[in-house]
Amino acid sequence: MRRPFKADVPTKDGPRANREIRIPRVQLIDDEGQNLGVVATDQALKMAEDAGLDLVEISPNSEPPVCKILDLGKLKYATQKKAAEARKKQKIVEIKEIKMRPNIDTHDYEVKMKAMNRFFEDGDKVKVTLKFRGREMAHQELGMKLLLQVKEDTQEIAKVEAEPKLEGRQMMMVLAPK
């Protein structure tokens, strides 16, 4: 039993196929990959129908357009699989946040730096936020000094994406892995 010929099924996604191809002549490639030269579209459609396959426009911008006799369902499936594989390999860069205070103790600072290094190894960006409370606002130079220390300590593995800046009672800086 032959497969039904997909004549008037509109395909919005993907290449034009079968009756959607309204050009009088096309460059035809058969299902074995043989170039049959320039053929009338009606004749190409008949050949595709006889083979139980679809006539699919491969290169619509060439003159005349290149069409191939193949299974449209298999082509769409392969395209979907390729797109899914590409999505799987993509790395989404996250922005992790490290919060500090201007009078942070040395051990606490070292713990924060270890966490920061781990984030950089995972390929994530780090936003270092320094919060000032009460009278600490009078000593913003201590906060700037601390952020410059962070910048210096991560120099080998990270680059500064956003320089330290003060916004209200917070000073922040964004670092990205090299």
mmCIF file with all atom_site columns, C-alpha atoms in Angstrom:
data_model
loop_
_atom_site.group_PDB
_atom_site.id
_atom_site.type_symbol
_atom_site.label_atom_id
_atom_site.label_alt_id
_atom_site.label_comp_id
_atom_site.label_asym_id
_atom_site.label_entity_id
_atom_site.label_seq_id
_atom_site.pdbx_PDB_ins_code
_atom_site.Cartn_x
_atom_site.Cartn_y
_atom_site.Cartn_z
_atom_site.occupancy
_atom_site.B_iso_or_equiv
_atom_site.pdbx_formal_charge
_atom_site.auth_seq_id
_atom_site.auth_comp_id
_atom_site.auth_asym_id
_atom_site.auth_atom_id
_atom_site.pdbx_PDB_model_num
ATOM 1   C CA . MET A 1 1   ? 0.000  0.000  0.000   1.00 0.00 ? 1   MET A CA 1
ATOM 2   C CA . ARG A 1 2   ? 1.347  3.416  -0.977  1.00 0.00 ? 2   ARG A CA 1
ATOM 3   C CA . ARG A 1 3   ? 1.592  6.302  1.432   1.00 0.00 ? 3   ARG A CA 1
ATOM 4   C CA . PRO A 1 4   ? -0.916 9.098  0.819   1.00 0.00 ? 4   PRO A CA 1
ATOM 5   C CA . PHE A 1 5   ? 0.573  11.959 -1.185  1.00 0.00 ? 5   PHE A CA 1
ATOM 6   C CA . LYS A 1 6   ? 0.692  15.109 0.925   1.00 0.00 ? 6   LYS A CA 1
ATOM 7   C CA . ALA A 1 7   ? -0.696 17.397 -1.740  1.00 0.00 ? 7   ALA A CA 1
ATOM 8   C CA . ASP A 1 8   ? -2.404 20.322 -0.072  1.00 0.00 ? 8   ASP A CA 1
ATOM 9   C CA . VAL A 1 9   ? -1.141 20.070 3.484   1.00 0.00 ? 9   VAL A CA 1
ATOM 10  C CA . PRO A 1 10  ? 0.349  23.507 4.224   1.00 0.00 ? 10  PRO A CA 1
ATOM 11  C CA . THR A 1 11  ? 3.684  23.402 6.031   1.00 0.00 ? 11  THR A CA 1
ATOM 12  C CA . LYS A 1 12  ? 4.444  26.737 7.638   1.00 0.00 ? 12  LYS A CA 1
ATOM 13  C CA . ASP A 1 13  ? 7.628  25.456 9.238   1.00 0.00 ? 13  ASP A CA 1
ATOM 14  C CA . GLY A 1 14  ? 10.443 24.077 7.137   1.00 0.00 ? 14  GLY A CA 1
ATOM 15  C CA . PRO A 1 15  ? 10.921 23.975 3.366   1.00 0.00 ? 15  PRO A CA 1
ATOM 16  C CA . ARG A 1 16  ? 8.148  24.100 0.776   1.00 0.00 ? 16  ARG A CA 1
ATOM 17  C CA . ALA A 1 17  ? 7.020  20.707 -0.464  1.00 0.00 ? 17  ALA A CA 1
ATOM 18  C CA . ASN A 1 18  ? 4.850  19.147 -3.181  1.00 0.00 ? 18  ASN A CA 1
ATOM 19  C CA . ARG A 1 19  ? 2.022  21.439 -4.369  1.00 0.00 ? 19  ARG A CA 1
ATOM 20  C CA . GLU A 1 20  ? 3.442  24.420 -2.463  1.00 0.00 ? 20  GLU A CA 1
ATOM 21  C CA . ILE A 1 21  ? 6.180  24.594 -5.117  1.00 0.00 ? 21  ILE A CA 1
ATOM 22  C CA . ARG A 1 22  ? 4.637  26.808 -7.791  1.00 0.00 ? 22  ARG A CA 1
ATOM 23  C CA . ILE A 1 23  ? 7.690  27.412 -10.000 1.00 0.00 ? 23  ILE A CA 1
ATOM 24  C CA . PRO A 1 24  ? 7.314  26.001 -13.558 1.00 0.00 ? 24  PRO A CA 1
ATOM 25  C CA . ARG A 1 25  ? 10.767 24.325 -13.693 1.00 0.00 ? 25  ARG A CA 1
ATOM 26  C CA . VAL A 1 26  ? 13.082 22.971 -10.998 1.00 0.00 ? 26  VAL A CA 1
ATOM 27  C CA . GLN A 1 27  ? 16.558 21.442 -10.729 1.00 0.00 ? 27  GLN A CA 1
ATOM 28  C CA . LEU A 1 28  ? 15.710 17.888 -9.609  1.00 0.00 ? 28  LEU A CA 1
ATOM 29  C CA . ILE A 1 29  ? 17.689 15.460 -7.454  1.00 0.00 ? 29  ILE A CA 1
ATOM 30  C CA . ASP A 1 30  ? 16.142 12.020 -7.065  1.00 0.00 ? 30  ASP A CA 1
ATOM 31  C CA . ASP A 1 31  ? 15.938 9.887  -3.901  1.00 0.00 ? 31  ASP A CA 1
ATOM 32  C CA . GLU A 1 32  ? 19.352 8.245  -4.617  1.00 0.00 ? 32  GLU A CA 1
ATOM 33  C CA . GLY A 1 33  ? 21.066 11.646 -4.906  1.00 0.00 ? 33  GLY A CA 1
ATOM 34  C CA . GLN A 1 34  ? 21.351 11.619 -8.728  1.00 0.00 ? 34  GLN A CA 1
ATOM 35  C CA . ASN A 1 35  ? 21.077 15.042 -10.391 1.00 0.00 ? 35  ASN A CA 1
ATOM 36  C CA . LEU A 1 36  ? 18.387 14.751 -13.083 1.00 0.00 ? 36  LEU A CA 1
ATOM 37  C CA . GLY A 1 37  ? 18.855 18.313 -14.340 1.00 0.00 ? 37  GLY A CA 1
ATOM 38  C CA . VAL A 1 38  ? 16.131 20.902 -14.994 1.00 0.00 ? 38  VAL A CA 1
ATOM 39  C CA . VAL A 1 39  ? 12.681 19.268 -15.047 1.00 0.00 ? 39  VAL A CA 1
ATOM 40  C CA . ALA A 1 40  ? 9.120  20.591 -15.220 1.00 0.00 ? 40  ALA A CA 1
ATOM 41  C CA . THR A 1 41  ? 7.593  20.809 -11.727 1.00 0.00 ? 41  THR A CA 1
ATOM 42  C CA . ASP A 1 42  ? 4.565  18.675 -12.728 1.00 0.00 ? 42  ASP A CA 1
ATOM 43  C CA . GLN A 1 43  ? 6.883  15.932 -13.967 1.00 0.00 ? 43  GLN A CA 1
ATOM 44  C CA . ALA A 1 44  ? 8.972  16.141 -10.768 1.00 0.00 ? 44  ALA A CA 1
ATOM 45  C CA . LEU A 1 45  ? 5.818  15.876 -8.646  1.00 0.00 ? 45  LEU A CA 1
ATOM 46  C CA . LYS A 1 46  ? 4.707  12.811 -10.659 1.00 0.00 ? 46  LYS A CA 1
ATOM 47  C CA . MET A 1 47  ? 8.129  11.175 -10.123 1.00 0.00 ? 47  MET A CA 1
ATOM 48  C CA . ALA A 1 48  ? 7.937  11.858 -6.374  1.00 0.00 ? 48  ALA A CA 1
ATOM 49  C CA . GLU A 1 49  ? 4.399  10.465 -6.195  1.00 0.00 ? 49  GLU A CA 1
ATOM 50  C CA . ASP A 1 50  ? 5.447  7.321  -8.088  1.00 0.00 ? 50  ASP A CA 1
ATOM 51  C CA . ALA A 1 51  ? 8.287  6.805  -5.600  1.00 0.00 ? 51  ALA A CA 1
ATOM 52  C CA . GLY A 1 52  ? 5.861  7.290  -2.692  1.00 0.00 ? 52  GLY A CA 1
ATOM 53  C CA . LEU A 1 53  ? 7.892  10.253 -1.444  1.00 0.00 ? 53  LEU A CA 1
ATOM 54  C CA . ASP A 1 54  ? 7.674  14.043 -1.383  1.00 0.00 ? 54  ASP A CA 1
ATOM 55  C CA . LEU A 1 55  ? 9.169  16.740 -3.601  1.00 0.00 ? 55  LEU A CA 1
ATOM 56  C CA . VAL A 1 56  ? 10.979 19.106 -1.216  1.00 0.00 ? 56  VAL A CA 1
ATOM 57  C CA . GLU A 1 57  ? 12.546 22.456 -2.088  1.00 0.00 ? 57  GLU A CA 1
ATOM 58  C CA . ILE A 1 58  ? 16.131 22.289 -0.816  1.00 0.00 ? 58  ILE A CA 1
ATOM 59  C CA . SER A 1 59  ? 17.599 25.526 -2.195  1.00 0.00 ? 59  SER A CA 1
ATOM 60  C CA . PRO A 1 60  ? 14.809 28.022 -2.994  1.00 0.00 ? 60  PRO A CA 1
ATOM 61  C CA . ASN A 1 61  ? 17.114 30.957 -3.810  1.00 0.00 ? 61  ASN A CA 1
ATOM 62  C CA . SER A 1 62  ? 19.030 29.339 -6.676  1.00 0.00 ? 62  SER A CA 1
ATOM 63  C CA . GLU A 1 63  ? 17.946 29.674 -10.303 1.00 0.00 ? 63  GLU A CA 1
ATOM 64  C CA . PRO A 1 64  ? 16.086 27.364 -10.958 1.00 0.00 ? 64  PRO A CA 1
ATOM 65  C CA . PRO A 1 65  ? 15.288 26.226 -7.374  1.00 0.00 ? 65  PRO A CA 1
ATOM 66  C CA . VAL A 1 66  ? 16.792 22.881 -6.353  1.00 0.00 ? 66  VAL A CA 1
ATOM 67  C CA . CYS A 1 67  ? 14.245 20.247 -5.324  1.00 0.00 ? 67  CYS A CA 1
ATOM 68  C CA . LYS A 1 68  ? 14.868 16.756 -4.005  1.00 0.00 ? 68  LYS A CA 1
ATOM 69  C CA . ILE A 1 69  ? 12.693 13.668 -3.832  1.00 0.00 ? 69  ILE A CA 1
ATOM 70  C CA . LEU A 1 70  ? 12.705 12.487 -0.206  1.00 0.00 ? 70  LEU A CA 1
ATOM 71  C CA . ASP A 1 71  ? 10.517 11.676 2.788   1.00 0.00 ? 71  ASP A CA 1
ATOM 72  C CA . LEU A 1 72  ? 9.443  15.029 4.302   1.00 0.00 ? 72  LEU A CA 1
ATOM 73  C CA . GLY A 1 73  ? 8.569  13.414 7.653   1.00 0.00 ? 73  GLY A CA 1
ATOM 74  C CA . LYS A 1 74  ? 12.078 11.985 8.004   1.00 0.00 ? 74  LYS A CA 1
ATOM 75  C CA . LEU A 1 75  ? 13.610 15.349 7.047   1.00 0.00 ? 75  LEU A CA 1
ATOM 76  C CA . LYS A 1 76  ? 11.569 17.191 9.699   1.00 0.00 ? 76  LYS A CA 1
ATOM 77  C CA . TYR A 1 77  ? 12.411 14.546 12.302  1.00 0.00 ? 77  TYR A CA 1
ATOM 78  C CA . ALA A 1 78  ? 16.132 14.820 11.565  1.00 0.00 ? 78  ALA A CA 1
ATOM 79  C CA . THR A 1 79  ? 15.939 18.629 11.743  1.00 0.00 ? 79  THR A CA 1
ATOM 80  C CA . GLN A 1 80  ? 14.155 18.440 15.118  1.00 0.00 ? 80  GLN A CA 1
ATOM 81  C CA . LYS A 1 81  ? 16.763 16.010 16.471  1.00 0.00 ? 81  LYS A CA 1
ATOM 82  C CA . LYS A 1 82  ? 19.616 18.267 15.327  1.00 0.00 ? 82  LYS A CA 1
ATOM 83  C CA . ALA A 1 83  ? 17.996 21.311 16.990  1.00 0.00 ? 83  ALA A CA 1
ATOM 84  C CA . ALA A 1 84  ? 17.431 19.374 20.239  1.00 0.00 ? 84  ALA A CA 1
ATOM 85  C CA . GLU A 1 85  ? 21.066 18.230 20.240  1.00 0.00 ? 85  GLU A CA 1
ATOM 86  C CA . ALA A 1 86  ? 22.248 21.825 19.735  1.00 0.00 ? 86  ALA A CA 1
ATOM 87  C CA . ARG A 1 87  ? 20.058 22.994 22.636  1.00 0.00 ? 87  ARG A CA 1
ATOM 88  C CA . LYS A 1 88  ? 21.429 20.243 24.866  1.00 0.00 ? 88  LYS A CA 1
ATOM 89  C CA . LYS A 1 89  ? 25.021 21.367 24.291  1.00 0.00 ? 89  LYS A CA 1
ATOM 90  C CA . GLN A 1 90  ? 24.232 25.009 25.092  1.00 0.00 ? 90  GLN A CA 1
ATOM 91  C CA . LYS A 1 91  ? 25.525 26.400 28.384  1.00 0.00 ? 91  LYS A CA 1
ATOM 92  C CA . ILE A 1 92  ? 23.324 28.954 30.078  1.00 0.00 ? 92  ILE A CA 1
ATOM 93  C CA . VAL A 1 93  ? 25.520 31.463 31.900  1.00 0.00 ? 93  VAL A CA 1
ATOM 94  C CA . GLU A 1 94  ? 24.082 32.296 35.295  1.00 0.00 ? 94  GLU A CA 1
ATOM 95  C CA . ILE A 1 95  ? 24.947 35.267 37.459  1.00 0.00 ? 95  ILE A CA 1
ATOM 96  C CA . LYS A 1 96  ? 25.772 34.139 40.979  1.00 0.00 ? 96  LYS A CA 1
ATOM 97  C CA . GLU A 1 97  ? 25.819 36.701 43.762  1.00 0.00 ? 97  GLU A CA 1
ATOM 98  C CA . ILE A 1 98  ? 28.323 36.968 46.606  1.00 0.00 ? 98  ILE A CA 1
ATOM 99  C CA . LYS A 1 99  ? 27.301 39.338 49.396  1.00 0.00 ? 99  LYS A CA 1
ATOM 100 C CA . MET A 1 100 ? 29.861 40.925 51.693  1.00 0.00 ? 100 MET A CA 1
ATOM 101 C CA . ARG A 1 101 ? 30.177 43.667 54.279  1.00 0.00 ? 101 ARG A CA 1
ATOM 102 C CA . PRO A 1 102 ? 33.009 46.243 54.364  1.00 0.00 ? 102 PRO A CA 1
ATOM 103 C CA . ASN A 1 103 ? 34.369 44.916 57.694  1.00 0.00 ? 103 ASN A CA 1
ATOM 104 C CA . ILE A 1 104 ? 34.483 41.229 56.623  1.00 0.00 ? 104 ILE A CA 1
ATOM 105 C CA . ASP A 1 105 ? 36.826 38.961 58.571  1.00 0.00 ? 105 ASP A CA 1
ATOM 106 C CA . THR A 1 106 ? 39.758 37.294 56.753  1.00 0.00 ? 106 THR A CA 1
ATOM 107 C CA . HIS A 1 107 ? 38.413 33.733 57.103  1.00 0.00 ? 107 HIS A CA 1
ATOM 108 C CA . ASP A 1 108 ? 34.952 34.766 55.872  1.00 0.00 ? 108 ASP A CA 1
ATOM 109 C CA . TYR A 1 109 ? 36.636 36.510 52.951  1.00 0.00 ? 109 TYR A CA 1
ATOM 110 C CA . GLU A 1 110 ? 38.569 33.327 52.082  1.00 0.00 ? 110 GLU A CA 1
ATOM 111 C CA . VAL A 1 111 ? 35.357 31.250 52.185  1.00 0.00 ? 111 VAL A CA 1
ATOM 112 C CA . LYS A 1 112 ? 33.667 33.723 49.818  1.00 0.00 ? 112 LYS A CA 1
ATOM 113 C CA . MET A 1 113 ? 36.691 33.596 47.489  1.00 0.00 ? 113 MET A CA 1
ATOM 114 C CA . LYS A 1 114 ? 36.552 29.778 47.373  1.00 0.00 ? 114 LYS A CA 1
ATOM 115 C CA . ALA A 1 115 ? 32.870 29.943 46.434  1.00 0.00 ? 115 ALA A CA 1
ATOM 116 C CA . MET A 1 116 ? 33.663 32.550 43.776  1.00 0.00 ? 116 MET A CA 1
ATOM 117 C CA . ASN A 1 117 ? 36.409 30.350 42.286  1.00 0.00 ? 117 ASN A CA 1
ATOM 118 C CA . ARG A 1 118 ? 33.967 27.425 42.150  1.00 0.00 ? 118 ARG A CA 1
ATOM 119 C CA . PHE A 1 119 ? 31.446 29.601 40.276  1.00 0.00 ? 119 PHE A CA 1
ATOM 120 C CA . PHE A 1 120 ? 34.106 30.649 37.762  1.00 0.00 ? 120 PHE A CA 1
ATOM 121 C CA . GLU A 1 121 ? 35.075 27.005 37.179  1.00 0.00 ? 121 GLU A CA 1
ATOM 122 C CA . ASP A 1 122 ? 31.418 26.252 36.379  1.00 0.00 ? 122 ASP A CA 1
ATOM 123 C CA . GLY A 1 123 ? 31.480 29.093 33.815  1.00 0.00 ? 123 GLY A CA 1
ATOM 124 C CA . ASP A 1 124 ? 29.145 31.412 35.720  1.00 0.00 ? 124 ASP A CA 1
ATOM 125 C CA . LYS A 1 125 ? 29.468 35.157 36.212  1.00 0.00 ? 125 LYS A CA 1
ATOM 126 C CA . VAL A 1 126 ? 29.718 36.534 39.749  1.00 0.00 ? 126 VAL A CA 1
ATOM 127 C CA . LYS A 1 127 ? 28.144 39.718 41.064  1.00 0.00 ? 127 LYS A CA 1
ATOM 128 C CA . VAL A 1 128 ? 29.931 40.895 44.204  1.00 0.00 ? 128 VAL A CA 1
ATOM 129 C CA . THR A 1 129 ? 27.635 43.019 46.354  1.00 0.00 ? 129 THR A CA 1
ATOM 130 C CA . LEU A 1 130 ? 28.899 45.038 49.289  1.00 0.00 ? 130 LEU A CA 1
ATOM 131 C CA . LYS A 1 131 ? 26.256 46.344 51.708  1.00 0.00 ? 131 LYS A CA 1
ATOM 132 C CA . PHE A 1 132 ? 26.828 49.387 53.870  1.00 0.00 ? 132 PHE A CA 1
ATOM 133 C CA . ARG A 1 133 ? 24.812 49.836 57.063  1.00 0.00 ? 133 ARG A CA 1
ATOM 134 C CA . GLY A 1 134 ? 24.501 52.884 59.260  1.00 0.00 ? 134 GLY A CA 1
ATOM 135 C CA . ARG A 1 135 ? 27.789 54.697 59.812  1.00 0.00 ? 135 ARG A CA 1
ATOM 136 C CA . GLU A 1 136 ? 29.630 52.421 57.372  1.00 0.00 ? 136 GLU A CA 1
ATOM 137 C CA . MET A 1 137 ? 28.420 54.809 54.632  1.00 0.00 ? 137 MET A CA 1
ATOM 138 C CA . ALA A 1 138 ? 30.972 57.328 55.914  1.00 0.00 ? 138 ALA A CA 1
ATOM 139 C CA . HIS A 1 139 ? 33.774 54.885 55.027  1.00 0.00 ? 139 HIS A CA 1
ATOM 140 C CA . GLN A 1 140 ? 33.037 53.962 51.428  1.00 0.00 ? 140 GLN A CA 1
ATOM 141 C CA . GLU A 1 141 ? 36.777 53.853 50.718  1.00 0.00 ? 141 GLU A CA 1
ATOM 142 C CA . LEU A 1 142 ? 36.932 50.629 52.802  1.00 0.00 ? 142 LEU A CA 1
ATOM 143 C CA . GLY A 1 143 ? 34.339 49.057 50.503  1.00 0.00 ? 143 GLY A CA 1
ATOM 144 C CA . MET A 1 144 ? 36.198 50.189 47.390  1.00 0.00 ? 144 MET A CA 1
ATOM 145 C CA . LYS A 1 145 ? 39.428 48.801 48.840  1.00 0.00 ? 145 LYS A CA 1
ATOM 146 C CA . LEU A 1 146 ? 37.730 45.436 49.487  1.00 0.00 ? 146 LEU A CA 1
ATOM 147 C CA . LEU A 1 147 ? 36.328 45.212 45.939  1.00 0.00 ? 147 LEU A CA 1
ATOM 148 C CA . LEU A 1 148 ? 39.719 46.094 44.472  1.00 0.00 ? 148 LEU A CA 1
ATOM 149 C CA . GLN A 1 149 ? 41.196 43.300 46.628  1.00 0.00 ? 149 GLN A CA 1
ATOM 150 C CA . VAL A 1 150 ? 38.602 40.864 45.168  1.00 0.00 ? 150 VAL A CA 1
ATOM 151 C CA . LYS A 1 151 ? 39.497 42.072 41.668  1.00 0.00 ? 151 LYS A CA 1
ATOM 152 C CA . GLU A 1 152 ? 43.215 41.500 42.367  1.00 0.00 ? 152 GLU A CA 1
ATOM 153 C CA . ASP A 1 153 ? 42.671 38.031 43.890  1.00 0.00 ? 153 ASP A CA 1
ATOM 154 C CA . THR A 1 154 ? 40.596 36.808 40.904  1.00 0.00 ? 154 THR A CA 1
ATOM 155 C CA . GLN A 1 155 ? 42.798 38.416 38.233  1.00 0.00 ? 155 GLN A CA 1
ATOM 156 C CA . GLU A 1 156 ? 44.149 35.082 36.869  1.00 0.00 ? 156 GLU A CA 1
ATOM 157 C CA . ILE A 1 157 ? 40.774 33.382 36.418  1.00 0.00 ? 157 ILE A CA 1
ATOM 158 C CA . ALA A 1 158 ? 38.310 36.248 35.884  1.00 0.00 ? 158 ALA A CA 1
ATOM 159 C CA . LYS A 1 159 ? 37.922 39.595 34.193  1.00 0.00 ? 159 LYS A CA 1
ATOM 160 C CA . VAL A 1 160 ? 35.952 42.599 35.421  1.00 0.00 ? 160 VAL A CA 1
ATOM 161 C CA . GLU A 1 161 ? 32.780 43.050 33.403  1.00 0.00 ? 161 GLU A CA 1
ATOM 162 C CA . ALA A 1 162 ? 31.367 45.942 35.420  1.00 0.00 ? 162 ALA A CA 1
ATOM 163 C CA . GLU A 1 163 ? 33.689 48.115 37.504  1.00 0.00 ? 163 GLU A CA 1
ATOM 164 C CA . PRO A 1 164 ? 32.807 48.731 41.176  1.00 0.00 ? 164 PRO A CA 1
ATOM 165 C CA . LYS A 1 165 ? 30.067 51.351 41.518  1.00 0.00 ? 165 LYS A CA 1
ATOM 166 C CA . LEU A 1 166 ? 27.942 52.665 44.347  1.00 0.00 ? 166 LEU A CA 1
ATOM 167 C CA . GLU A 1 167 ? 24.150 52.420 44.102  1.00 0.00 ? 167 GLU A CA 1
ATOM 168 C CA . GLY A 1 168 ? 22.423 53.701 47.208  1.00 0.00 ? 168 GLY A CA 1
ATOM 169 C CA . ARG A 1 169 ? 23.769 51.744 50.174  1.00 0.00 ? 169 ARG A CA 1
ATOM 170 C CA . GLN A 1 170 ? 25.286 49.006 47.995  1.00 0.00 ? 170 GLN A CA 1
ATOM 171 C CA . MET A 1 171 ? 28.521 48.834 46.044  1.00 0.00 ? 171 MET A CA 1
ATOM 172 C CA . MET A 1 172 ? 28.653 46.206 43.318  1.00 0.00 ? 172 MET A CA 1
ATOM 173 C CA . MET A 1 173 ? 30.980 44.743 40.735  1.00 0.00 ? 173 MET A CA 1
ATOM 174 C CA . VAL A 1 174 ? 30.436 41.999 38.120  1.00 0.00 ? 174 VAL A CA 1
ATOM 175 C CA . LEU A 1 175 ? 33.170 39.483 37.256  1.00 0.00 ? 175 LEU A CA 1
ATOM 176 C CA . ALA A 1 176 ? 33.130 36.981 34.374  1.00 0.00 ? 176 ALA A CA 1
ATOM 177 C CA . PRO A 1 177 ? 35.359 33.922 33.894  1.00 0.00 ? 177 PRO A CA 1
ATOM 178 C CA . LYS A 1 178 ? 38.208 34.273 31.387  1.00 0.00 ? 178 LYS A CA 1
#
